[in-house]
CSV table of C-alpha atoms and ligand atoms in Angstrom, one decimal:
chain,number,residue,atom,x,y,z
A,30,MET,CA,53.3,70.3,-13.0
A,31,GLN,CA,53.7,66.9,-11.3
A,32,GLU,CA,54.4,64.3,-13.9
A,33,LYS,CA,51.3,62.3,-12.7
A,34,TYR,CA,49.2,65.0,-14.4
A,35,LEU,CA,51.1,64.9,-17.7
A,36,THR,CA,50.9,62.6,-20.7
A,37,GLU,CA,53.8,61.7,-23.0
A,38,GLU,CA,52.8,64.6,-25.3
A,39,HIS,CA,52.9,67.1,-22.5
A,40,ILE,CA,56.3,65.8,-21.5
A,41,MET,CA,57.7,66.1,-25.0
A,42,PHE,CA,56.3,69.6,-25.3
A,43,ARG,CA,57.8,70.5,-21.9
A,44,ASP,CA,61.2,69.3,-22.9
A,45,ALA,CA,61.1,71.3,-26.2
A,46,ILE,CA,60.0,74.4,-24.4
A,47,ARG,CA,62.6,73.9,-21.7
A,48,ALA,CA,65.3,73.7,-24.4
A,49,PHE,CA,63.9,76.9,-26.0
A,50,MET,CA,64.0,78.8,-22.8
A,51,GLU,CA,67.5,77.6,-22.0
A,52,GLN,CA,68.9,78.5,-25.5
A,53,GLU,CA,66.8,81.5,-26.6
A,54,ILE,CA,66.1,83.3,-23.4
A,55,GLU,CA,68.2,82.5,-20.4
A,56,PRO,CA,71.6,83.5,-21.9
A,57,HIS,CA,70.2,86.9,-23.3
A,58,TYR,CA,67.9,87.9,-20.5
A,59,GLU,CA,70.3,90.2,-18.6
A,60,LYS,CA,70.9,92.2,-21.8
A,61,TRP,CA,67.2,92.5,-22.3
A,62,GLU,CA,66.7,93.7,-18.7
A,63,LYS,CA,69.1,96.5,-19.4
A,64,ALA,CA,67.1,97.3,-22.6
A,65,GLY,CA,63.8,97.3,-20.6
A,66,GLN,CA,62.1,94.9,-23.0
A,67,VAL,CA,62.7,91.7,-25.0
A,68,PRO,CA,63.2,92.0,-28.8
A,69,ARG,CA,60.4,91.5,-31.3
A,70,GLU,CA,62.4,88.6,-32.8
A,71,LEU,CA,61.9,86.6,-29.6
A,72,TRP,CA,58.1,87.0,-30.0
A,73,LEU,CA,58.5,85.7,-33.5
A,74,LYS,CA,60.6,82.7,-32.4
A,75,ALA,CA,58.1,82.0,-29.6
A,76,GLY,CA,55.4,82.1,-32.3
A,77,GLU,CA,57.3,79.5,-34.3
A,78,MET,CA,57.6,77.3,-31.3
A,79,GLY,CA,53.9,77.4,-30.8
A,80,ILE,CA,54.3,79.2,-27.4
A,81,LEU,CA,51.8,81.9,-28.4
A,82,SER,CA,49.1,79.7,-29.9
A,83,THR,CA,48.4,76.7,-27.7
A,84,MET,CA,44.7,77.5,-27.3
A,85,ILE,CA,44.2,79.1,-30.7
A,86,PRO,CA,42.3,76.8,-33.1
A,87,GLU,CA,44.2,75.4,-36.1
A,88,GLU,CA,42.1,77.2,-38.6
A,89,TYR,CA,43.5,80.5,-37.3
A,90,GLY,CA,47.1,79.2,-37.3
A,91,GLY,CA,47.3,77.8,-33.7
A,92,LEU,CA,48.0,74.5,-32.1
A,93,GLY,CA,44.2,74.1,-31.1
A,94,LEU,CA,45.2,72.3,-27.9
A,95,GLU,CA,42.3,73.3,-25.7
A,96,ASP,CA,44.2,72.0,-22.7
A,97,TYR,CA,45.5,74.5,-20.1
A,98,ARG,CA,48.4,72.3,-19.0
A,99,TYR,CA,50.3,73.5,-22.1
A,100,ASN,CA,50.0,77.1,-21.0
A,101,ALA,CA,51.0,76.1,-17.5
A,102,ILE,CA,54.1,74.3,-18.9
A,103,ILE,CA,55.1,77.5,-20.7
A,104,ALA,CA,54.7,79.7,-17.6
A,105,GLU,CA,56.6,77.2,-15.5
A,106,GLU,CA,59.5,76.9,-17.9
A,107,LEU,CA,59.9,80.7,-18.0
A,108,ALA,CA,59.9,80.8,-14.3
A,109,ARG,CA,62.4,78.0,-14.1
A,110,VAL,CA,65.0,80.0,-16.1
A,111,ASN,CA,64.2,83.0,-13.9
A,112,ALA,CA,62.9,85.1,-16.8
A,113,THR,CA,59.4,86.0,-15.8
A,114,GLY,CA,59.5,89.2,-17.8
A,115,PRO,CA,58.5,88.2,-21.4
A,116,GLY,CA,54.8,88.8,-21.5
A,117,PHE,CA,53.8,85.4,-23.1
A,118,ALA,CA,51.5,84.6,-20.2
A,119,ILE,CA,49.7,87.9,-20.7
A,120,GLN,CA,49.1,86.9,-24.3
A,121,ASN,CA,48.2,83.3,-23.5
A,122,ASP,CA,46.3,83.5,-20.3
A,123,ILE,CA,44.7,87.0,-20.4
A,124,VAL,CA,44.4,88.3,-24.0
A,125,VAL,CA,43.8,85.2,-26.0
A,126,PRO,CA,40.8,83.9,-23.8
A,127,TYR,CA,39.0,87.1,-24.5
A,128,LEU,CA,39.6,86.9,-28.3
A,129,LEU,CA,38.5,83.3,-28.4
A,130,ARG,CA,35.4,83.9,-26.4
A,131,TYR,CA,34.1,87.1,-27.7
A,132,LEU,CA,35.5,88.0,-31.2
A,133,THR,CA,33.3,87.5,-34.1
A,134,ASP,CA,34.5,84.9,-36.7
A,135,GLU,CA,35.5,87.7,-39.1
A,136,GLN,CA,37.6,89.4,-36.3
A,137,LYS,CA,39.2,86.0,-35.4
A,138,LYS,CA,40.2,85.6,-39.0
A,139,ARG,CA,41.8,89.0,-39.0
A,140,ILE,CA,43.5,89.0,-35.6
A,141,LEU,CA,44.3,85.5,-34.4
A,142,PRO,CA,46.8,84.3,-37.0
A,143,LYS,CA,49.0,87.4,-36.3
A,144,VAL,CA,48.8,86.7,-32.6
A,145,ALA,CA,49.7,83.0,-33.1
A,146,THR,CA,52.9,84.0,-35.0
A,147,GLY,CA,54.0,86.7,-32.6
A,148,GLU,CA,53.6,89.3,-35.3
A,149,TRP,CA,50.9,91.0,-33.1
A,150,ILE,CA,51.6,91.5,-29.5
A,151,GLY,CA,48.5,92.0,-27.2
A,152,ALA,CA,48.1,93.7,-23.8
A,153,LEU,CA,45.2,94.0,-21.3
A,154,GLY,CA,44.3,97.5,-20.2
A,155,MET,CA,42.1,97.6,-17.0
A,156,SER,CA,44.1,99.8,-14.5
A,157,GLU,CA,43.9,103.6,-14.6
A,158,PRO,CA,45.7,106.2,-12.6
A,159,ALA,CA,42.6,106.6,-10.3
A,160,ALA,CA,41.2,103.1,-10.6
A,161,GLY,CA,43.2,99.9,-9.8
A,162,SER,CA,41.5,97.7,-7.2
A,163,ASP,CA,38.2,99.6,-7.6
A,164,LEU,CA,37.5,99.0,-11.3
A,165,GLN,CA,34.1,100.5,-11.2
A,166,ARG,CA,35.8,103.9,-11.0
A,167,LEU,CA,37.2,103.6,-14.5
A,168,LYS,CA,37.1,106.9,-16.4
A,169,THR,CA,38.3,105.8,-19.9
A,170,ASN,CA,35.2,105.9,-22.1
A,171,ALA,CA,34.1,105.0,-25.5
A,172,ILE,CA,30.9,106.7,-26.6
A,173,LYS,CA,28.9,105.5,-29.6
A,174,SER,CA,28.8,107.7,-32.6
A,175,GLY,CA,27.2,106.2,-35.7
A,176,ASP,CA,28.9,102.9,-36.6
A,177,HIS,CA,31.9,103.4,-34.3
A,178,TYR,CA,32.9,104.5,-30.8
A,179,ILE,CA,35.1,107.5,-29.8
A,180,LEU,CA,37.6,106.4,-27.2
A,181,ASN,CA,39.2,108.8,-24.7
A,182,GLY,CA,41.1,108.3,-21.5
A,183,SER,CA,44.3,106.6,-20.2
A,184,LYS,CA,45.5,103.3,-18.8
A,185,THR,CA,48.6,102.8,-16.5
A,186,PHE,CA,50.9,100.0,-15.5
A,187,ILE,CA,50.0,98.1,-18.7
A,188,SER,CA,52.4,95.0,-19.2
A,189,ASN,CA,53.6,94.8,-22.9
A,190,GLY,CA,52.5,98.5,-23.0
A,191,MET,CA,55.5,99.6,-25.2
A,192,MET,CA,55.4,96.7,-27.6
A,193,CYS,CA,51.8,95.9,-27.9
A,194,ASP,CA,50.1,96.1,-31.3
A,195,PHE,CA,46.6,96.0,-29.8
A,196,VAL,CA,45.1,96.2,-26.3
A,197,VAL,CA,42.0,94.7,-24.9
A,198,LEU,CA,40.5,97.5,-22.9
A,199,ALA,CA,37.9,97.9,-20.2
A,200,VAL,CA,36.0,101.1,-20.8
A,201,LYS,CA,32.8,102.8,-19.9
A,202,THR,CA,30.4,102.9,-22.9
A,203,ASN,CA,27.7,104.2,-20.6
A,204,PRO,CA,29.3,106.1,-17.8
A,205,GLU,CA,26.0,106.6,-15.9
A,206,LEU,CA,25.4,102.9,-15.4
A,207,GLY,CA,28.3,101.9,-13.2
A,208,ALA,CA,29.4,98.3,-13.7
A,209,LYS,CA,26.5,97.8,-16.2
A,210,GLY,CA,28.0,100.6,-18.4
A,211,MET,CA,31.3,98.8,-18.8
A,212,SER,CA,32.5,97.2,-22.1
A,213,MET,CA,35.5,95.5,-23.5
A,214,LEU,CA,37.0,96.6,-26.8
A,215,ILE,CA,40.1,96.3,-28.9
A,216,ALA,CA,42.2,99.4,-29.6
A,217,GLU,CA,44.9,99.0,-32.3
A,218,ARG,CA,48.2,100.7,-32.2
A,219,THR,CA,47.8,102.1,-35.8
A,220,MET,CA,44.6,103.9,-34.9
A,221,GLU,CA,45.0,107.7,-34.8
A,222,GLY,CA,45.1,109.1,-31.2
A,223,PHE,CA,46.6,105.9,-29.6
A,224,SER,CA,49.9,106.6,-27.9
A,225,ASN,CA,52.0,105.5,-24.9
A,226,GLY,CA,54.3,107.1,-22.3
A,227,GLU,CA,57.8,106.1,-21.3
A,228,ASN,CA,58.7,102.5,-20.3
A,229,LEU,CA,58.0,102.7,-16.6
A,230,ASP,CA,61.0,102.4,-14.2
A,231,LYS,CA,60.1,99.5,-12.0
A,232,ILE,CA,62.1,97.8,-9.1
A,233,GLY,CA,61.9,94.4,-10.8
A,234,LEU,CA,60.6,92.6,-13.9
A,235,LYS,CA,63.1,94.8,-15.9
A,236,GLY,CA,62.7,92.6,-19.0
A,237,GLN,CA,59.1,93.5,-19.2
A,238,ASP,CA,57.9,96.7,-20.9
A,239,THR,CA,55.2,98.4,-18.8
A,240,ALA,CA,53.7,101.6,-19.9
A,241,GLU,CA,50.9,104.2,-19.6
A,242,LEU,CA,48.6,104.2,-22.7
A,243,PHE,CA,46.7,107.3,-23.9
A,244,PHE,CA,43.6,107.5,-26.1
A,245,ASP,CA,42.7,110.8,-27.6
A,246,ASN,CA,39.5,110.7,-29.7
A,247,VAL,CA,40.4,107.2,-31.1
A,248,LYS,CA,37.8,106.0,-33.6
A,249,ILE,CA,37.0,102.4,-32.7
A,250,PRO,CA,34.9,100.5,-35.3
A,251,GLU,CA,32.0,98.8,-33.6
A,252,GLU,CA,33.1,95.3,-34.6
A,253,ASN,CA,36.0,95.9,-32.2
A,254,ILE,CA,33.7,95.7,-29.2
A,255,LEU,CA,34.1,92.3,-27.6
A,256,GLY,CA,30.8,90.4,-27.2
A,257,GLU,CA,28.1,92.7,-26.2
A,258,ALA,CA,28.4,96.3,-25.1
A,259,GLY,CA,27.6,96.7,-21.4
A,260,HIS,CA,28.8,93.1,-20.4
A,261,GLY,CA,32.4,94.1,-19.8
A,262,PHE,CA,32.3,93.7,-16.1
A,263,TYR,CA,30.9,90.2,-16.4
A,264,TYR,CA,33.6,89.3,-19.1
A,265,LEU,CA,36.4,90.6,-16.8
A,266,MET,CA,35.1,88.5,-13.9
A,267,ASN,CA,34.9,85.5,-16.0
A,268,ASN,CA,38.5,85.7,-17.2
A,269,LEU,CA,40.2,86.7,-14.0
A,270,PRO,CA,40.4,83.2,-12.5
A,271,GLN,CA,42.7,82.1,-15.3
A,272,GLU,CA,44.9,85.2,-15.0
A,273,ARG,CA,45.2,84.6,-11.2
A,274,LEU,CA,46.0,81.0,-11.6
A,275,SER,CA,48.7,81.9,-14.0
A,276,ILE,CA,50.3,84.1,-11.5
A,277,ALA,CA,50.2,81.2,-8.9
A,278,ILE,CA,51.8,78.9,-11.5
A,279,THR,CA,54.7,81.3,-12.0
A,280,GLY,CA,55.0,81.8,-8.3
A,281,VAL,CA,55.3,78.1,-7.4
A,282,ALA,CA,57.7,77.3,-10.3
A,283,ASN,CA,60.0,80.3,-9.6
A,284,ALA,CA,60.1,79.5,-5.9
A,285,GLU,CA,60.9,75.8,-6.6
A,286,ALA,CA,63.7,76.9,-8.9
A,287,ALA,CA,65.0,79.3,-6.2
A,288,LEU,CA,65.0,76.5,-3.7
A,289,GLU,CA,67.1,74.3,-6.1
A,290,TRP,CA,69.7,77.0,-6.6
A,291,THR,CA,69.8,77.5,-2.8
A,292,ILE,CA,70.2,73.8,-2.0
A,293,GLN,CA,73.2,73.8,-4.3
A,294,TYR,CA,74.7,76.9,-2.8
A,295,CYS,CA,74.2,75.4,0.7
A,296,LYS,CA,76.2,72.5,-0.4
A,297,GLU,CA,79.1,74.5,-1.8
A,298,ARG,CA,79.4,77.3,0.8
A,299,ILE,CA,81.5,76.4,3.8
A,300,ALA,CA,81.5,78.2,7.2
A,301,PHE,CA,82.9,77.2,10.5
A,302,GLY,CA,84.3,74.1,8.6
A,303,LYS,CA,80.9,72.9,7.5
A,304,GLN,CA,78.5,73.2,4.6
A,305,ILE,CA,76.1,76.0,5.5
A,306,GLY,CA,73.2,73.7,4.8
A,307,SER,CA,74.2,71.5,7.7
A,308,PHE,CA,73.6,74.0,10.4
A,309,GLN,CA,70.3,73.1,12.1
A,310,HIS,CA,68.8,76.5,11.4
A,311,SER,CA,69.6,76.2,7.6
A,312,ARG,CA,68.4,72.7,7.5
A,313,PHE,CA,65.1,73.5,9.2
A,314,LYS,CA,64.6,76.5,6.8
A,315,LEU,CA,65.2,74.2,3.8
A,316,ALA,CA,62.9,71.6,5.3
A,317,GLU,CA,60.1,74.3,5.8
A,318,MET,CA,60.4,75.6,2.3
A,319,HIS,CA,60.4,72.2,0.8
A,320,THR,CA,57.3,71.2,2.7
A,321,GLU,CA,55.4,74.4,1.9
A,322,LEU,CA,56.3,74.2,-1.8
A,323,THR,CA,55.1,70.6,-1.9
A,324,ILE,CA,51.8,71.7,-0.5
A,325,ALA,CA,51.6,74.7,-2.9
A,326,ARG,CA,52.4,72.4,-5.9
A,327,SER,CA,49.6,70.0,-5.1
A,328,PHE,CA,47.1,72.8,-4.7
A,329,VAL,CA,48.2,74.7,-7.9
A,330,ASP,CA,48.2,71.4,-9.9
A,331,GLU,CA,44.7,70.7,-8.7
A,332,CYS,CA,43.6,74.2,-9.8
A,333,ILE,CA,45.0,73.7,-13.2
A,334,MET,CA,43.1,70.4,-13.6
A,335,GLN,CA,39.9,72.2,-12.4
A,336,LEU,CA,40.5,75.0,-14.9
A,337,ASN,CA,40.6,72.4,-17.6
A,338,GLU,CA,37.4,70.8,-16.4
A,339,LYS,CA,35.8,74.4,-16.1
A,340,THR,CA,35.2,73.8,-12.4
A,341,LEU,CA,37.8,76.3,-10.9
A,342,THR,CA,35.9,78.9,-8.9
A,343,ALA,CA,36.8,82.5,-8.5
A,344,GLU,CA,37.6,82.1,-4.8
A,345,LYS,CA,39.8,79.1,-5.3
A,346,ALA,CA,41.8,81.0,-8.0
A,347,ALA,CA,42.0,83.9,-5.6
A,348,MET,CA,43.4,81.5,-2.8
A,349,ALA,CA,46.0,80.2,-5.2
A,350,LYS,CA,47.0,83.7,-6.3
A,351,TYR,CA,47.3,85.1,-2.8
A,352,TRP,CA,48.8,82.2,-0.9
A,353,VAL,CA,51.3,81.1,-3.5
A,354,SER,CA,52.5,84.7,-4.3
A,355,ASP,CA,53.0,85.3,-0.5
A,356,LEU,CA,54.8,82.0,-0.2
A,357,GLN,CA,57.0,82.7,-3.2
A,358,CYS,CA,58.1,86.0,-1.7
A,359,LYS,CA,58.8,84.3,1.7
A,360,VAL,CA,60.7,81.4,0.1
A,361,ILE,CA,62.8,83.7,-2.1
A,362,ASP,CA,63.6,86.0,0.8
A,363,ASN,CA,64.7,83.0,2.9
A,364,CYS,CA,66.8,81.7,-0.1
A,365,LEU,CA,68.4,85.1,-0.4
A,366,GLN,CA,69.3,85.1,3.3
A,367,LEU,CA,70.9,81.7,2.9
A,368,HIS,CA,73.1,83.1,0.1
A,369,GLY,CA,74.5,85.8,2.6
A,370,GLY,CA,76.0,88.9,0.9
A,371,TYR,CA,76.2,87.1,-2.4
A,372,GLY,CA,72.4,86.9,-2.5
A,373,TYR,CA,72.3,90.7,-2.6
A,374,MET,CA,74.5,90.8,-5.7
A,375,ASN,CA,72.8,91.1,-9.0
A,376,GLU,CA,75.0,88.5,-10.6
A,377,TYR,CA,73.2,85.9,-8.5
A,378,LYS,CA,70.0,84.4,-9.8
A,379,ILE,CA,68.3,84.8,-6.4
A,380,ALA,CA,68.8,88.6,-6.5
A,381,ARG,CA,66.7,88.8,-9.8
A,382,ALA,CA,64.0,86.4,-8.3
A,383,PHE,CA,63.8,88.7,-5.2
A,384,ARG,CA,63.2,91.8,-7.3
A,385,ASP,CA,60.8,90.1,-9.7
A,386,SER,CA,58.7,88.3,-7.3
A,387,ARG,CA,57.4,91.2,-5.3
A,388,VAL,CA,54.9,92.4,-7.8
A,389,GLN,CA,53.2,89.1,-7.8
A,390,LYS,CA,51.4,90.1,-4.6
A,391,ILE,CA,50.2,93.3,-6.4
A,392,TYR,CA,49.1,92.7,-9.9
A,393,GLY,CA,46.2,90.5,-11.1
A,394,GLY,CA,44.3,92.0,-8.2
A,395,THR,CA,46.2,92.7,-4.9
A,396,ASN,CA,46.3,89.9,-2.3
A,397,GLU,CA,44.0,92.0,-0.1
A,398,ILE,CA,41.4,92.0,-2.9
A,399,MET,CA,41.9,88.2,-3.2
A,400,LYS,CA,41.0,87.9,0.5
A,401,GLU,CA,37.9,90.0,-0.1
A,402,ILE,CA,36.8,87.6,-2.8
A,403,ILE,CA,37.4,84.6,-0.6
A,404,GLY,CA,35.7,86.2,2.4
A,405,ARG,CA,32.7,87.2,0.3
A,406,SER,CA,32.4,83.6,-0.9
A,407,MET,CA,32.0,82.7,2.8
A,408,GLY,CA,28.9,84.9,3.1
A,409,PHE,CA,30.5,88.1,4.5
B,21,FAD,C1,54.5,95.5,-12.9
B,21,FAD,C2,53.0,95.7,-13.0
B,21,FAD,C3,52.3,95.2,-14.1
B,21,FAD,C4,50.9,95.4,-14.2
B,21,FAD,N1,50.3,95.1,-15.4
B,21,FAD,C5,49.0,95.4,-15.6
B,21,FAD,C6,48.3,95.1,-16.8
B,21,FAD,O1,48.9,94.5,-17.8
B,21,FAD,N2,47.1,95.5,-17.0
B,21,FAD,C7,46.4,96.2,-16.0
B,21,FAD,O2,45.2,96.6,-16.2
B,21,FAD,N3,46.9,96.4,-14.8
B,21,FAD,C8,48.2,96.1,-14.6
B,21,FAD,N4,48.9,96.3,-13.4
B,21,FAD,C9,48.1,97.1,-12.3
B,21,FAD,C10,47.7,96.3,-11.2
B,21,FAD,O3,46.8,95.3,-11.5
B,21,FAD,C11,47.3,97.2,-10.0
B,21,FAD,O4,48.4,97.9,-9.6
B,21,FAD,C12,46.6,96.5,-8.9
B,21,FAD,O5,45.3,96.0,-9.3
B,21,FAD,C13,46.4,97.5,-7.7
B,21,FAD,O6,45.8,98.7,-8.1
B,21,FAD,P1,46.4,100.1,-7.6
B,21,FAD,O7,47.9,100.0,-8.0
B,21,FAD,O8,45.6,101.2,-8.2
B,21,FAD,O9,46.3,100.1,-6.1
B,21,FAD,P2,45.0,100.5,-5.2
B,21,FAD,O10,43.9,99.9,-5.7
B,21,FAD,O11,45.1,102.0,-5.0
B,21,FAD,O12,45.4,99.8,-3.8
B,21,FAD,C14,46.4,100.4,-2.9
B,21,FAD,C15,46.4,99.5,-1.6
B,21,FAD,O13,45.0,99.5,-1.0
B,21,FAD,C16,44.6,98.3,-0.9
B,21,FAD,N5,43.2,98.2,-1.1
B,21,FAD,C17,42.4,98.7,-2.1
B,21,FAD,N6,41.1,98.4,-1.9
B,21,FAD,C18,41.0,97.6,-0.8
B,21,FAD,C19,40.0,96.9,-0.1
B,21,FAD,N7,38.7,97.0,-0.6
B,21,FAD,N8,40.3,96.2,1.0
B,21,FAD,C20,41.6,96.1,1.4
B,21,FAD,N9,42.6,96.7,0.8
B,21,FAD,C21,42.3,97.4,-0.3
B,21,FAD,C22,45.3,97.4,-1.9
B,21,FAD,O14,45.3,96.1,-1.6
B,21,FAD,C23,46.7,98.1,-1.9
B,21,FAD,O15,47.4,97.5,-0.9
B,21,FAD,C24,50.2,96.1,-13.2
B,21,FAD,C25,50.9,96.6,-12.1
B,21,FAD,C26,52.3,96.4,-12.0
B,21,FAD,C27,53.0,96.9,-10.8
């Protein structure tokens, strides 16, 4: 974030998080990409640093900060070291808000302290093989039976899917009712009938485990339903702006970092007796990227402040998600081009950024769906 939006406490927090990312993540990340996931110890270390508990109240072992700028700093610092795989933002920006808003006090006491320390890793399961953009077609169902629900179905593309200890699921509790029959519930890894498939083989985000999850007659106690049964669609819609803004934050920070590495490269690389940055074409490209990222940064920071003030609208979050992720991919592609053949080599940071950025236009709701949301807000 621009420093004008940060207090001294934010800056101290940012510097500590930056040092953590540079020491504990950046040097090991390539090894973890090969392993297809980060180690559990990293989650525990992140928990110790307060990375997983910014918003969790102190009574449940968190930092109790109630200020989204801290989450933004964490997402930005991960993007800065080019390690967008660890699913911390999934926990902080997607899973924790559901837990804080809709868990009973008893459930908060049971679950939140373990989430804060990194002992328990969470995931969000909305997408299914036949229902991604069109969530109303969800088939996974949880049917009431006495004092519990019986869960059946499957979810796909679930980030943290191999490592998660629990998953917040969107399910149908009343399949006849369409959106009104949708509920959110927590399925726990130790429950009988909960399993996962292989770690999915993706083109990027290699350090993040992404998996299919299966539920075969899983017995879910009724206290694991979030809020009220039948309100799931509304809860999803309520939480999506924060998830989408988080994607935009990662996008702008990762593209800013890519531009920095590229400026450096353009100074060092010589062709035709000149620094490659001094060719008019390169200079104009750098100027365009700098301009567009300056605009993106202002917009994203404004959205962060609005989320804090609870005035961020769904359509504005959709604008940030679609426009910034498009820009991120464009900037990173231009940066790769300026690296020439070296940009295509995996040992260069820009190559990883290129692979990892592509999914930003897809997950969290595709950019086409973002335009639908914006268009609908205009009365169409
Ligand atoms: C790496 C990765 C991690 C993910 N993590 C998670 C996760 O943690 N949890 C989770 O629940 N999901 C996750 N997803 C799933 C992701 O959110 C979906 O892939 C996404 O919402 C799109 O759904 P789909 O893949 O079924 O595509 P579809 O919905 O089948 O869309 C296919 C194409 O049709 C277009 N399209 C569809 N409907 C419309 C329309 N009305 N107008 C215009 N175009 C349209 C889409 O934009 C897209 O281009 C992840 C995906 C990936 C790749």
